[in-house]
Coordinates of C-alpha atoms and ligand atoms in Angstrom, one line a residue:
M1 CA -42.6 9.8 -69.9
E2 CA -44.4 11.3 -72.7
N3 CA -44.8 8.2 -74.8
I4 CA -46.6 6.1 -72.2
T5 CA -50.2 6.9 -71.1
L6 CA -50.8 5.4 -67.8
L7 CA -54.6 4.6 -67.1
N8 CA -55.3 3.9 -63.0
V9 CA -58.2 1.9 -62.8
K10 CA -60.0 0.3 -59.6
D11 CA -60.6 -3.1 -60.6
Q12 CA -60.4 -5.7 -63.7
E13 CA -64.0 -4.7 -64.6
Q14 CA -62.9 -1.0 -65.2
A15 CA -59.8 -2.3 -67.2
A16 CA -61.9 -4.2 -69.4
Q17 CA -64.1 -1.0 -70.0
Q18 CA -61.4 0.9 -70.9
V19 CA -59.8 -1.3 -73.2
C20 CA -63.2 -2.0 -74.9
K21 CA -63.4 1.8 -75.4
M22 CA -60.3 2.4 -76.7
I23 CA -61.0 -0.7 -79.4
Q24 CA -64.3 0.9 -80.3
G25 CA -62.6 4.1 -80.8
Q26 CA -60.0 2.5 -83.0
L27 CA -62.9 0.5 -85.0
D28 CA -64.8 3.8 -85.6
E29 CA -62.0 5.7 -86.9
G30 CA -60.9 3.2 -89.5
K31 CA -57.8 2.2 -88.0
L32 CA -57.9 -1.3 -86.7
D33 CA -57.9 -4.0 -89.4
V34 CA -55.0 -6.0 -87.7
L35 CA -55.3 -6.6 -84.0
G36 CA -52.4 -8.7 -81.6
L37 CA -53.6 -10.6 -79.0
A38 CA -52.6 -12.0 -75.8
T39 CA -53.2 -14.6 -73.7
G40 CA -53.2 -15.2 -69.7
S41 CA -55.7 -14.7 -66.9
T42 CA -55.2 -11.1 -67.0
M43 CA -56.8 -11.0 -70.7
I44 CA -60.2 -12.9 -69.4
P45 CA -62.1 -10.5 -68.7
I46 CA -60.9 -8.4 -71.5
Y47 CA -62.2 -10.8 -73.9
K48 CA -65.3 -11.5 -71.5
K49 CA -66.4 -7.7 -72.2
W50 CA -65.7 -7.9 -75.8
V51 CA -67.9 -10.8 -76.3
E52 CA -70.7 -9.2 -74.3
S53 CA -70.1 -6.1 -76.3
E54 CA -71.6 -4.7 -79.6
L55 CA -68.0 -4.8 -81.1
S56 CA -67.5 -6.0 -84.7
F57 CA -64.4 -7.7 -85.4
E58 CA -65.7 -9.3 -88.9
K59 CA -63.1 -7.2 -90.3
V60 CA -60.4 -7.7 -88.2
T61 CA -57.4 -10.0 -88.8
T62 CA -55.8 -11.3 -85.5
F63 CA -52.2 -12.3 -84.4
N64 CA -51.6 -13.9 -81.1
L65 CA -48.2 -13.5 -79.4
D66 CA -47.0 -16.8 -78.8
E67 CA -47.8 -20.5 -78.3
Y68 CA -46.2 -23.4 -76.3
V69 CA -43.9 -26.2 -78.5
G70 CA -45.7 -29.6 -78.7
L71 CA -49.3 -28.4 -77.4
H72 CA -52.4 -29.2 -79.9
A73 CA -54.8 -26.8 -80.2
E74 CA -57.1 -29.4 -78.6
N75 CA -54.7 -29.6 -75.5
K76 CA -56.6 -27.1 -72.9
N77 CA -53.2 -25.6 -71.8
S78 CA -52.5 -24.3 -75.5
Y79 CA -52.9 -20.7 -76.2
A80 CA -55.1 -22.0 -79.3
Y81 CA -57.4 -23.4 -77.2
F82 CA -57.4 -20.5 -74.7
M83 CA -58.1 -18.4 -77.4
Q84 CA -61.0 -20.6 -79.0
E85 CA -62.6 -20.9 -75.3
H86 CA -62.2 -17.2 -74.3
L87 CA -62.9 -15.2 -77.6
F88 CA -63.1 -16.9 -81.2
S89 CA -65.9 -19.3 -80.3
K90 CA -67.9 -16.2 -79.1
K91 CA -67.3 -13.9 -81.6
K92 CA -66.3 -13.5 -85.3
F93 CA -63.3 -12.4 -86.6
K94 CA -62.0 -12.2 -90.4
R95 CA -59.1 -14.8 -89.9
S96 CA -56.7 -15.5 -86.7
F97 CA -53.3 -16.7 -86.6
I98 CA -51.4 -18.4 -83.8
P99 CA -48.1 -19.5 -84.1
N100 CA -48.3 -23.5 -84.7
G101 CA -46.4 -25.2 -81.5
V102 CA -46.8 -28.4 -83.7
A103 CA -45.3 -27.6 -86.8
N104 CA -42.6 -30.1 -88.2
N105 CA -40.3 -27.3 -88.7
L106 CA -40.3 -24.9 -86.0
E107 CA -37.7 -22.4 -87.4
E108 CA -39.9 -22.3 -91.1
E109 CA -42.9 -21.7 -88.8
C110 CA -41.6 -18.7 -87.1
A111 CA -40.3 -17.4 -90.2
A112 CA -43.3 -17.6 -92.1
Y113 CA -45.1 -16.3 -88.8
E114 CA -43.0 -13.2 -89.2
K115 CA -43.4 -12.7 -93.1
R116 CA -47.2 -12.8 -92.7
L117 CA -47.0 -10.1 -89.7
R118 CA -45.0 -7.8 -92.4
E119 CA -48.0 -8.4 -94.6
Y120 CA -50.6 -7.4 -92.1
P121 CA -48.9 -4.7 -90.2
L122 CA -50.3 -4.6 -86.9
D123 CA -52.6 -1.9 -85.8
V124 CA -53.2 -2.4 -82.2
Q125 CA -51.4 -5.2 -79.8
L126 CA -52.4 -6.1 -76.6
L127 CA -49.8 -7.1 -74.0
G128 CA -49.8 -8.8 -70.6
I129 CA -46.6 -8.7 -68.4
G130 CA -44.6 -11.9 -67.0
E131 CA -43.4 -11.3 -63.4
N132 CA -40.0 -11.4 -64.5
G133 CA -40.5 -8.6 -67.2
H134 CA -41.4 -10.9 -70.3
I135 CA -43.7 -9.4 -72.9
A136 CA -45.3 -12.4 -74.9
F137 CA -42.2 -15.3 -74.4
N138 CA -39.5 -12.8 -75.1
E139 CA -37.5 -13.9 -71.7
P140 CA -34.9 -11.3 -69.9
G141 CA -31.8 -11.2 -72.2
T142 CA -33.9 -11.6 -75.8
S143 CA -32.6 -8.8 -78.1
F144 CA -34.7 -6.0 -78.6
D145 CA -34.3 -6.5 -82.6
S146 CA -35.5 -10.3 -81.9
V147 CA -38.6 -11.4 -84.2
T148 CA -40.7 -14.6 -84.0
H149 CA -38.4 -17.2 -82.7
L150 CA -38.1 -20.5 -80.6
T151 CA -37.0 -19.8 -76.9
T152 CA -36.4 -21.4 -74.0
L153 CA -38.6 -20.6 -71.1
T154 CA -37.0 -19.3 -67.7
E155 CA -37.3 -21.3 -64.7
S156 CA -39.2 -18.0 -63.3
T157 CA -41.7 -18.4 -66.0
L158 CA -42.0 -22.5 -65.9
G159 CA -42.4 -22.0 -62.0
V160 CA -45.7 -19.2 -62.7
N161 CA -47.4 -20.9 -65.6
S162 CA -47.0 -24.2 -64.6
T163 CA -49.9 -23.5 -62.0
F164 CA -52.5 -23.8 -65.0
F165 CA -51.4 -27.3 -65.9
D166 CA -52.7 -30.2 -64.0
P167 CA -50.4 -32.0 -61.3
D168 CA -49.7 -35.3 -63.9
E169 CA -49.1 -32.8 -66.7
T170 CA -45.4 -31.2 -67.6
I171 CA -45.5 -27.7 -69.0
P172 CA -43.2 -27.1 -72.1
R173 CA -40.1 -25.6 -71.8
T174 CA -40.0 -24.2 -74.7
A175 CA -42.4 -22.0 -76.8
L176 CA -43.0 -19.8 -80.1
T177 CA -43.4 -16.3 -79.6
M178 CA -43.5 -13.3 -81.4
G179 CA -40.1 -10.8 -80.9
I180 CA -39.5 -7.4 -79.3
S181 CA -39.3 -5.9 -82.8
S182 CA -42.5 -7.9 -83.7
V183 CA -44.5 -6.5 -80.9
L184 CA -42.9 -2.9 -81.4
A185 CA -43.6 -2.9 -84.9
A186 CA -47.5 -2.5 -84.0
K187 CA -48.8 1.3 -84.2
K188 CA -50.6 1.2 -80.5
I189 CA -49.6 -0.8 -77.8
I190 CA -52.2 -1.5 -74.9
L191 CA -50.4 -3.3 -71.7
I192 CA -52.2 -4.5 -68.9
A193 CA -51.0 -5.3 -65.5
F194 CA -52.6 -6.2 -62.7
G195 CA -52.1 -7.0 -59.1
E196 CA -49.0 -6.4 -56.5
R197 CA -47.4 -9.7 -58.4
K198 CA -47.0 -7.3 -61.6
R199 CA -45.7 -4.6 -59.6
F200 CA -41.7 -5.1 -59.9
A201 CA -42.0 -5.5 -63.6
L202 CA -44.1 -2.5 -64.2
E203 CA -41.7 -0.3 -62.2
K204 CA -39.0 -1.4 -64.3
L205 CA -41.0 -0.2 -67.4
L206 CA -41.9 3.1 -65.7
E207 CA -38.4 4.1 -64.8
G208 CA -38.0 4.8 -68.4
K209 CA -34.9 2.8 -68.9
E210 CA -34.6 0.1 -72.1
T211 CA -32.6 -2.8 -70.9
V212 CA -32.8 -6.1 -72.0
E213 CA -32.8 -7.6 -68.4
Y214 CA -36.4 -6.3 -68.4
P215 CA -37.6 -7.0 -71.9
V216 CA -41.0 -5.0 -71.1
T217 CA -38.6 -1.9 -70.9
A218 CA -38.2 -2.0 -74.7
L219 CA -41.8 -0.2 -74.6
N220 CA -40.1 3.1 -73.7
G221 CA -38.7 3.0 -77.6
H222 CA -42.4 2.8 -78.5
G223 CA -44.2 6.1 -79.2
D224 CA -47.6 5.0 -78.5
V225 CA -48.1 3.0 -75.3
T226 CA -51.0 2.6 -72.7
V227 CA -50.9 1.1 -69.7
I228 CA -53.8 0.0 -67.7
T229 CA -53.4 -0.9 -64.1
D230 CA -54.6 -1.0 -60.9
L231 CA -51.5 -0.5 -59.0
G232 CA -52.0 3.2 -58.8
Y233 CA -49.0 4.8 -60.4
L234 CA -48.8 8.2 -61.2
I235 CA -46.3 9.6 -64.1
Ligands
LIG1 C1 -47.7 -15.9 -70.2 C2 -47.8 -15.0 -71.6 C3 -47.6 -13.8 -71.8 C4 -48.5 -13.1 -70.6 C5 -48.2 -13.8 -69.2 C6 -48.9 -13.0 -68.2 O1 -46.6 -15.8 -70.1 N1 -46.9 -15.8 -72.4 O2 -47.9 -13.1 -73.1 O3 -48.4 -11.6 -70.3 O4 -48.4 -15.2 -69.3 O5 -50.1 -14.0 -67.7 P1 -51.2 -13.6 -66.5 O6 -52.1 -12.6 -67.0 O7 -51.7 -15.0 -66.1 O8 -50.5 -12.8 -65.3

């Protein structure tokens, strides 16, 4: 699996240090103008480390992977809110794009987002992984040729992600997400998978086969992927 570099770390702190080092390296070499960002609990220590670091993102444009449909940026469960809380309010970026989940015309929003992605090609994309092997909100069965689109979340994702919502809130059943081909267009991909609940999905990737049943396996068709994990795999 020569296209995947596996970095085993002992904890999230060490993972955050590794990501910081990689990002610093890319910035130093002048290879980081456009950065793809992710949300989820895995990213919290990563962004915390960036905030505490000397990293300068003032010349960096960012794109987020996805957003729930129907949630405004003021809603604390929106990914726009997450990014503001953990990163954008604390570190300056040149400009940042997140799919607008409250756009009047969601199809147009997706097309415009994809067009903008093509105008600003991603240098590095950060990725988490869903327990069912999803990347961004590309659920099992999504075509590897997919671009930014409106998707319906699976029961598995709704179950896992609803734990972030208060009991009286309902989790949106649809979301806007960069497609698998939008993600694969990034020159460099850094995937972070932490904890036993990610083992199954990570194993699917490390088996080396590509299957739409597990969207993360699309990364096997990419030439530059680094996986950072505490699951102790050797390949
Ligand atoms: C959501 C996001 C994914 C993310 C996943 C994992 O479903 N759409 O981009 O990878 O959560 O989240 P966590 O890091 O909380 O496990």
